[in-house]
Short mmCIF file of C-alpha atoms and ligand atoms in Angstrom, two decimals:
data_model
loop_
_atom_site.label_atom_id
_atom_site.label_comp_id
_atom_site.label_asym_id
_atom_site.label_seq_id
_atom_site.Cartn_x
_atom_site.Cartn_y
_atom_site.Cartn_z
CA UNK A 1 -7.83 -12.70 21.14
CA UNK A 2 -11.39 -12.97 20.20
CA UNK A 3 -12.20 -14.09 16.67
CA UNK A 4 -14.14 -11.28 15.29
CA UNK A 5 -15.56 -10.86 11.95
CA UNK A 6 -14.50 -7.22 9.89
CA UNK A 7 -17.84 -6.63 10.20
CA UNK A 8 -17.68 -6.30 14.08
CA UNK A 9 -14.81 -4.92 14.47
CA UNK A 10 -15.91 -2.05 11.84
CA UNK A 11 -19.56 -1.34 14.35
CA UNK A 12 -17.07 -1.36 17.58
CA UNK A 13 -14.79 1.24 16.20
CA UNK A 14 -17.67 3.61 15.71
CA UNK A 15 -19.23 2.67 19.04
CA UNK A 16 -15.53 3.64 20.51
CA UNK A 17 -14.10 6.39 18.12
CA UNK A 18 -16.98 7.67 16.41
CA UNK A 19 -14.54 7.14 13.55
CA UNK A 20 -16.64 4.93 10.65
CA UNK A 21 -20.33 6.40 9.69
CA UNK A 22 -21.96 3.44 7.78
CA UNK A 23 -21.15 4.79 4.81
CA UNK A 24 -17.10 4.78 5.49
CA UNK A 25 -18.44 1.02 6.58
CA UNK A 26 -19.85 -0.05 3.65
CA UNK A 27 -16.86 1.01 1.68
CA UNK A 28 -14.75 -1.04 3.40
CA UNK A 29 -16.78 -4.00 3.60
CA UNK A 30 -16.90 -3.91 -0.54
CA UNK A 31 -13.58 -3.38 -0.91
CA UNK A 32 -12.43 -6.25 1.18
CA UNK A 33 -15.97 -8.30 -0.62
CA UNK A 34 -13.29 -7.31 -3.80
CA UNK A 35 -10.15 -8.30 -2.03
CA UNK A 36 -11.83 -11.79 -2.08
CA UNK A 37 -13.07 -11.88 -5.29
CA UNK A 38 -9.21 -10.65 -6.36
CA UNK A 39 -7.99 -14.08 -4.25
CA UNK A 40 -10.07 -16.35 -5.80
CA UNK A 41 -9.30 -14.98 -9.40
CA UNK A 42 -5.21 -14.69 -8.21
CA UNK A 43 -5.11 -18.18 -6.82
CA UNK A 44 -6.42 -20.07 -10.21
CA UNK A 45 -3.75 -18.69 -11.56
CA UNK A 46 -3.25 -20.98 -15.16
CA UNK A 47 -6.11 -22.65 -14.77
CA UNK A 48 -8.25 -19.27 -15.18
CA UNK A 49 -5.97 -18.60 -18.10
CA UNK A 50 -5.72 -14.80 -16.56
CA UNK A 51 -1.67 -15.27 -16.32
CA UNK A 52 0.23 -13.75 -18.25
CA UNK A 53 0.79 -9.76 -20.23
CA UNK A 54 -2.56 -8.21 -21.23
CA UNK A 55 -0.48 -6.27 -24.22
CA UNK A 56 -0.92 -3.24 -22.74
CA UNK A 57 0.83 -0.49 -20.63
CA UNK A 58 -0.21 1.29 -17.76
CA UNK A 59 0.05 4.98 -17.60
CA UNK A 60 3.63 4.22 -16.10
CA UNK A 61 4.36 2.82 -19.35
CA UNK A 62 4.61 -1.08 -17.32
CA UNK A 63 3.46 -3.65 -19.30
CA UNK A 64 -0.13 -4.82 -17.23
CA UNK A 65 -0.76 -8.25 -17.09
CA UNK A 66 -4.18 -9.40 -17.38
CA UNK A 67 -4.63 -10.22 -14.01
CA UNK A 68 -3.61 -5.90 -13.67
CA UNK A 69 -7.01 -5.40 -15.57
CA UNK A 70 -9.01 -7.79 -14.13
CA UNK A 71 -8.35 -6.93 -10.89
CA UNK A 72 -8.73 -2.98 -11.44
CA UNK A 73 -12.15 -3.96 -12.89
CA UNK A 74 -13.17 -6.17 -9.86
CA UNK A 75 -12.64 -2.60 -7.87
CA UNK A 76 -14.19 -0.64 -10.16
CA UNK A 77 -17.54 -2.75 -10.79
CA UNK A 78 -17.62 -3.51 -7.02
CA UNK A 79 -17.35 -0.12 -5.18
CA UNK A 80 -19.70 2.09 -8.49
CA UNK A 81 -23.08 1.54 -7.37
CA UNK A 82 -23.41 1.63 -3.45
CA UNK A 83 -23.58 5.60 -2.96
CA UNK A 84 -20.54 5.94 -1.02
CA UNK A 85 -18.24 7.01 -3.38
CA UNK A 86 -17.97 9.96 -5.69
CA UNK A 87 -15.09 8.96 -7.66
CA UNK A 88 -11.57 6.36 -8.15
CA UNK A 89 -8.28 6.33 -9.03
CA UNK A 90 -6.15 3.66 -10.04
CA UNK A 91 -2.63 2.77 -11.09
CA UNK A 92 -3.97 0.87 -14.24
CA UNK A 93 -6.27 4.13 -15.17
CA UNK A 94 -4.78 7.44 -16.48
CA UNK A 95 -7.13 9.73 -15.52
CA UNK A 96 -10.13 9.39 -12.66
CA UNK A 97 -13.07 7.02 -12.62
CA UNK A 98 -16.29 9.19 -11.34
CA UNK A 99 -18.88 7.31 -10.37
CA UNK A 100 -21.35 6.92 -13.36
CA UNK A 101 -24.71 9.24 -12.73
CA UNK A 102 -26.95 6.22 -13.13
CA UNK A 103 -25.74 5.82 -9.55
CA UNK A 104 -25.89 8.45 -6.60
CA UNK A 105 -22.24 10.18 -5.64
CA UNK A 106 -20.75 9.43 -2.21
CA UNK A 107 -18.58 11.53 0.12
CA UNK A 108 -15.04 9.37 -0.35
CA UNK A 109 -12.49 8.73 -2.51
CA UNK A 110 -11.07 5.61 -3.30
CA UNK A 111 -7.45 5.18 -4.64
CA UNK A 112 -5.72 1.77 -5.16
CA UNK A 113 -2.90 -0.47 -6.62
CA UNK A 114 -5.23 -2.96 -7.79
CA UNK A 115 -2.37 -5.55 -7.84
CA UNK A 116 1.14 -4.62 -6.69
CA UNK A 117 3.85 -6.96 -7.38
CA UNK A 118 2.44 -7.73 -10.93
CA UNK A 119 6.01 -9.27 -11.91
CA UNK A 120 5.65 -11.53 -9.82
CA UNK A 121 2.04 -12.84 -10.80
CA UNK A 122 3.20 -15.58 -12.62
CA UNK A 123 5.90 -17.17 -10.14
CA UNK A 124 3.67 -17.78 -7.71
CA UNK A 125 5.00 -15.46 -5.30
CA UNK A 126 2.86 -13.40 -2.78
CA UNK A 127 1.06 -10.13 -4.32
CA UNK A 128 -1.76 -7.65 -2.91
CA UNK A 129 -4.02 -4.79 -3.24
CA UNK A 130 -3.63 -1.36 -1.72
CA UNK A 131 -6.21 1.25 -1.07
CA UNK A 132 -6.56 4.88 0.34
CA UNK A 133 -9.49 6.37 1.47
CA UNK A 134 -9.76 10.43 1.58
CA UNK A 135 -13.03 12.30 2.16
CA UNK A 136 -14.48 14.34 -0.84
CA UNK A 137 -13.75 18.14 -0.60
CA UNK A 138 -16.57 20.20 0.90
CA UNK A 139 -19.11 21.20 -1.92
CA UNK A 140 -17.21 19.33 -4.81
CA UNK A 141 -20.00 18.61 -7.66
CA UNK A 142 -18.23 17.04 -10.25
CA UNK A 143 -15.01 14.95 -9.02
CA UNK A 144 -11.52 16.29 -10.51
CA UNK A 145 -7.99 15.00 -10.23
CA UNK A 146 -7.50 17.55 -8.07
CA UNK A 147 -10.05 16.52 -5.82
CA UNK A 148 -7.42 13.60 -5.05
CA UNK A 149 -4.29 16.04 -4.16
CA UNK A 150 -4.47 15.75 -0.65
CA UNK A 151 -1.61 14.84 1.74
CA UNK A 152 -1.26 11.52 3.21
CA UNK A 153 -2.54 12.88 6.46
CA UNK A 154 -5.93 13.20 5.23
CA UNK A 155 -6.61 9.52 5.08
CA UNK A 156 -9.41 8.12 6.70
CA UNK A 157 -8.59 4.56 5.82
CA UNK A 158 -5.85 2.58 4.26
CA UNK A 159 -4.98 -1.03 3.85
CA UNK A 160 -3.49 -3.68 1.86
CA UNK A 161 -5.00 -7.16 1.32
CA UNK A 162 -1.85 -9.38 0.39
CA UNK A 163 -2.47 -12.81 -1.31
CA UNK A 164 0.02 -15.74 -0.03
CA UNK A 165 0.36 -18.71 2.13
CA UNK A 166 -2.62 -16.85 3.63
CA UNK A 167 -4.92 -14.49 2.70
CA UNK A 168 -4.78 -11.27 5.05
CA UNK A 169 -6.64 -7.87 4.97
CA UNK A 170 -4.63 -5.56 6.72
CA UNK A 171 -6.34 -2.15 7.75
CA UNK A 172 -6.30 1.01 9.41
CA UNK A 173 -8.82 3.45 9.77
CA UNK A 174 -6.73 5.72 12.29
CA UNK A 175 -6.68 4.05 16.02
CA UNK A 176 -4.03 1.10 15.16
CA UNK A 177 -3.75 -1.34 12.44
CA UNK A 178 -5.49 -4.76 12.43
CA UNK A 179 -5.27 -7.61 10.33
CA UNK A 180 -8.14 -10.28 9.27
CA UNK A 181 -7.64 -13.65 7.84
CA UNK A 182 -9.70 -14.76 5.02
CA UNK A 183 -11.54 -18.05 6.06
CA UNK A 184 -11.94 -19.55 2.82
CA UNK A 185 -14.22 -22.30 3.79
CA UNK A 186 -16.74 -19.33 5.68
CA UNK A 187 -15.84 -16.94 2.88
CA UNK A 188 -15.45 -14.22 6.13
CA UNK A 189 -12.93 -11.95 7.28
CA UNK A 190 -11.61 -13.06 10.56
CA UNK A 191 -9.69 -10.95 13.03
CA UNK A 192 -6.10 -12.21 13.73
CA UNK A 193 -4.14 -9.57 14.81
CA UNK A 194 -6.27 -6.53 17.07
CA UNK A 195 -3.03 -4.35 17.14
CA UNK A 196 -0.05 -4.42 15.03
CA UNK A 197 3.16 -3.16 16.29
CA UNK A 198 6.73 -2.56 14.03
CA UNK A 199 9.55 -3.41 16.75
CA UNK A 200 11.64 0.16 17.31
CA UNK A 201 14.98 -2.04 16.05
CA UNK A 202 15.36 -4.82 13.50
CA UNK A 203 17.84 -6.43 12.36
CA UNK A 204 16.59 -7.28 8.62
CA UNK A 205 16.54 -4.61 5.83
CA UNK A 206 14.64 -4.89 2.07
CA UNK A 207 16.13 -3.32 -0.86
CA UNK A 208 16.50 -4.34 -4.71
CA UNK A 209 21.12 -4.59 -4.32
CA UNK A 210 20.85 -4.68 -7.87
CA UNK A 211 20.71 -1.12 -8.17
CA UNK A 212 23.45 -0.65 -5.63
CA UNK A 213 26.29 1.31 -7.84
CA UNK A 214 23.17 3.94 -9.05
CA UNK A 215 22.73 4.85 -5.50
CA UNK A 216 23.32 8.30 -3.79
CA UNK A 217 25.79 8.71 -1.08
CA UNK A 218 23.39 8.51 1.79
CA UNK A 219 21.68 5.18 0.96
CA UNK A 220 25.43 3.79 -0.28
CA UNK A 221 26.47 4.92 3.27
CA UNK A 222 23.43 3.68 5.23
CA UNK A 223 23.80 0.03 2.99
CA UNK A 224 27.38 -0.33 3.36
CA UNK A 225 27.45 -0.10 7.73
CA UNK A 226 24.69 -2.88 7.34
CA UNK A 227 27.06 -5.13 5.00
CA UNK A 228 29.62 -4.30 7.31
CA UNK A 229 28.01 -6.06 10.11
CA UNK A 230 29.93 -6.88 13.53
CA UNK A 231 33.30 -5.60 11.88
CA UNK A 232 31.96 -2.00 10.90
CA UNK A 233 30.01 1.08 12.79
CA UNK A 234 26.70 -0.74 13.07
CA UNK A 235 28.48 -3.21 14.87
CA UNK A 236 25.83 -6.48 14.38
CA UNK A 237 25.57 -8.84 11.26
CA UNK A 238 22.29 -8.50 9.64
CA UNK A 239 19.54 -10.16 6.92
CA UNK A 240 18.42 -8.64 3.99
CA UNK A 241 15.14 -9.86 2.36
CA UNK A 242 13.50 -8.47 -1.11
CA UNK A 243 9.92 -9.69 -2.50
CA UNK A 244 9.63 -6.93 -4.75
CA UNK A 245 6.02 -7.14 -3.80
CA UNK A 246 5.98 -4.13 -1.45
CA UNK A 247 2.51 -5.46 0.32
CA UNK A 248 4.83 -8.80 1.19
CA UNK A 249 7.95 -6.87 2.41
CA UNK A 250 5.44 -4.06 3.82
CA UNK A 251 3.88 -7.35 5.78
CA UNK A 252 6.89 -8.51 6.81
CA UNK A 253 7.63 -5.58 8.37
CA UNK A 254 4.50 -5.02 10.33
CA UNK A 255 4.67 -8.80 11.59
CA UNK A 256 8.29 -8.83 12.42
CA UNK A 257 10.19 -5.50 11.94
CA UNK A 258 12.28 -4.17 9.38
CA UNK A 259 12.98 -1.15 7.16
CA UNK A 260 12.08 -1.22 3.19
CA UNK A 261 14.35 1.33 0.57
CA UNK A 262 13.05 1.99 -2.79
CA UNK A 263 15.38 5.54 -2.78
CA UNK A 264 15.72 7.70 -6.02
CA UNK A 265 19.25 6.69 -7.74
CA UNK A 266 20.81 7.77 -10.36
CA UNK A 267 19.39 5.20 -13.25
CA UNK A 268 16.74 7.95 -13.62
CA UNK A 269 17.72 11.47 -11.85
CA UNK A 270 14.31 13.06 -13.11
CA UNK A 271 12.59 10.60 -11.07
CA UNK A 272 12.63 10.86 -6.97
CA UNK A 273 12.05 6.49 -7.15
CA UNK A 274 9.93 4.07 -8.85
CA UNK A 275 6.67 4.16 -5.87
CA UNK A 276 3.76 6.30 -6.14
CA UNK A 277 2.98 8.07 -3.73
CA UNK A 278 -1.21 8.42 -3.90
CA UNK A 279 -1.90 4.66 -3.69
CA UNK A 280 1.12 2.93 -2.56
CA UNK A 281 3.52 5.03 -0.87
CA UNK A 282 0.60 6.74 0.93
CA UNK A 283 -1.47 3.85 2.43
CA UNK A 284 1.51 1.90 3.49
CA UNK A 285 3.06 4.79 5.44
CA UNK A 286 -0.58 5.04 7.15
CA UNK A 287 -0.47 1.36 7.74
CA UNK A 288 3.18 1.47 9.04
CA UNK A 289 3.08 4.89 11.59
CA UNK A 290 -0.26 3.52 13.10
CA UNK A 291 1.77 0.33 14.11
CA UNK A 292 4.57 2.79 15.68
CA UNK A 293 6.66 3.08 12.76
CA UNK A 294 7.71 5.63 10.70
CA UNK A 295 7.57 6.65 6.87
CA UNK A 296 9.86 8.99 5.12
CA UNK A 297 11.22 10.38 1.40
CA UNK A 298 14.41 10.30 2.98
CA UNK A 299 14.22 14.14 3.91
CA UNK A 300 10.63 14.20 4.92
CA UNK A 301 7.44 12.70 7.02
CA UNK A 302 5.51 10.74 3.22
CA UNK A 303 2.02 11.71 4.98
CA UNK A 304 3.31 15.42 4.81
CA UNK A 305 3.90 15.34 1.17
CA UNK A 306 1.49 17.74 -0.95
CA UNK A 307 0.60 15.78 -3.36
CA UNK A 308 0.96 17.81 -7.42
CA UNK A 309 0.19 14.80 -9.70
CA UNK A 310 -2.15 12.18 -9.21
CA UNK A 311 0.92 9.64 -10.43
CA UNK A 312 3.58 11.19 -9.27
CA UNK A 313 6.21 8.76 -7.71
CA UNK A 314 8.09 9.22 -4.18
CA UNK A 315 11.31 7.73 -2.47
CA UNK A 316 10.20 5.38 -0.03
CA UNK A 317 12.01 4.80 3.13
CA UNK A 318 9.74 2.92 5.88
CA UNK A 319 9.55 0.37 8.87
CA UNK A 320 11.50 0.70 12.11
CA UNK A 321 11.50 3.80 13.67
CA UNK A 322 15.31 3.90 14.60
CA UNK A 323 16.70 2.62 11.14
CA UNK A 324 14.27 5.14 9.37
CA UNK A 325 15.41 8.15 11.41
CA UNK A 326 18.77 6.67 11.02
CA UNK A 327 19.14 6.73 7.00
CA UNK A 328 17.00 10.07 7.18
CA UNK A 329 19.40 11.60 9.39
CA UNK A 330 22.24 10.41 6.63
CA UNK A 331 20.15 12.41 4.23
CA UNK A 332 19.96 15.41 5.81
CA UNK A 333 23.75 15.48 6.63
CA UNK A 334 24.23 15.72 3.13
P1 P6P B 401 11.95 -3.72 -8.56
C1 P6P B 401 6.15 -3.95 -7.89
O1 P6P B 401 6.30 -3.77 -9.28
C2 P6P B 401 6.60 -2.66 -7.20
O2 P6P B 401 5.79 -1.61 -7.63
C3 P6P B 401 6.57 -2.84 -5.70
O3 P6P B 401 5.55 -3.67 -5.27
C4 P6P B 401 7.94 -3.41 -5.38
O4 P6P B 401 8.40 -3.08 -4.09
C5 P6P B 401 8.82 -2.77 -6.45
O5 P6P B 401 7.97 -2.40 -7.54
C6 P6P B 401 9.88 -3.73 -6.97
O6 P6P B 401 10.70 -3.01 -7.87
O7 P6P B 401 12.68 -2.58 -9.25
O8 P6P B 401 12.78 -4.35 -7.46
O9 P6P B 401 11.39 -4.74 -9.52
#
């Protein structure tokens, strides 16, 4: 595969889909420039004293650690003053961030997870960024949260960058999904995957167990014929992984196959799961149906879901086609 920078690959997507004016570009570009700068800061960990709980809760009422704020502030300082946006939203930010008039507005908006995984920030174990790009309503003036109610299928761009072994950018902007390698010693974006593609089956399925006996019947059912391996309906034995980082076991997924639960249960029946739906749920269902897989609430396509709140959470059932429509199906027989 040719080694080509994000850069490139960005100016041949337009040249081929007319599908990223310069200004779409330059978002991009700045948010991945941030996706570095969120790296550097994430892979100092103790010795840039930014481990650790900032004191502070999140409009989810989560404790943010400092690297949370940090992080949402890299975003925020990077993407305000080059024109292309007209406002943000954020996990770590109650309301929306307009751009501040000292700078000209833009025709996207930007939503993001600045880092997902926080918990596991200070064990060392692999965390990311996820954004969503939508495109400003026609006419809008003055950016307000309802600006940002659109469905999933209004994306213009999504992607995750997820900090581990490696340091990958993973993006769509609607003709596949490609992933770029950050060469540290170049300080560039490098293509390493041109087309990513979720294999139809798996066997290999991510879900927190520890929340097995709050469970409704169609996730208990779907669970229990994969525990039951060779000796039940499913008829194969099987692995189960959990990062609780979704952009690792998201990753995972796209490189190898798989299918990721976070279902509603009964711990909290008020609340249909613990993902939101604007900046996680949302890009990673992009991400994941671009590479052939498939994305659902457990009744319904995520990318079809009109949007009411701009934090409102969503049951999250993605990866492999088959084992998606699979635990779907189980849904809809109830
Ligand atoms: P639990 C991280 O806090 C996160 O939002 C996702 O990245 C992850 O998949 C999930 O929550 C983990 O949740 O309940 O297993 O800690």
């Amino acid at each position: 595969m040719k080694r080509i920078s994000l850069t490139q690959h960005l100016i041949e997507e337009q040249r081929l889909h007319n599908s990223i004016p310069a200004s779409l570009r330059l978002l991009i570009e700045v948010v991945s420039r941030a996706c570095k700068t969120i790296s550097h800061a994430v892979g100092k960990g103790e010795l840039g004293e930014v481990l650790g709980s900032a004191e502070s809760e999140n409009v989810q009422g989560e404790v943010q650690k400092k690297l949370d704020i940090i992080c949402n502030d890299y975003l925020l300082q990077a993407n305000e003053w080059g024109g292309h946006l007209a406002a943000m939203a954020s996990e770590e930010m109650e309301t929306i961030h307009p751009i501040p008039n000292r700078y000209p507005m833009g025709e996207y908006l930007l939503l993001f997870d600045p880092l997902d995984g926080s918990s596991n920030i200070d064990v060392n174990v692999s965390i990311g960024t996820i954004f969503s790009v939508l495109k400003a309503p026609e006419g809008m003036t003055t950016p307000t949260e309802s600006d940002f109610l659109q469905a999933g299928t209004r994306q213009v761009a999504a992607g995750y960058a997820i900090y581990g072994p490696q340091t990958v950018l993973v993006l769509t902007t609607g003709n596949g999904v490609q992933a770029f390698t950050l060469d540290r010693e170049m300080g560039s974006w490098v293509m390493t995957m041109q087309q990513g593609t979720i294999p139809e089956e798996t066997k290999e399925y991510a879900i927190n167990a520890s929340n097995a006996r709050h469970w409704y019947p169609p996730v208990q059912r779907y669970v229990g014929e994969l525990l039951a391996g060779k000796t039940g309906p499913r008829g194969t034995d099987v692995t189960m992984r959990w990062v609780a980082s979704m952009v690792a076991d998201v990753h995972r997924i796209l490189t190898r196959g798989g299918v990721f639960m976070y279902p509603a249960d009964a711990r909290e029946p008020d609340k249909p799961g613990k993902l939101r739906l604007m900046y996680e749920a949302n890009p990673m269902s992009f991400i994941v149906e671009q590479a052939g897989g498939a994305a659902t609430d457990g009744k319904q396509r995520i990318l079809d879901i009109q949007p009411e709140k701009l934090h409102q959470r969503v049951a999250v059932f993605l990866g492999s086609r088959s084992e998606v429509e699979r635990v779907t199906g189980y849904h809809r027989e109830e």
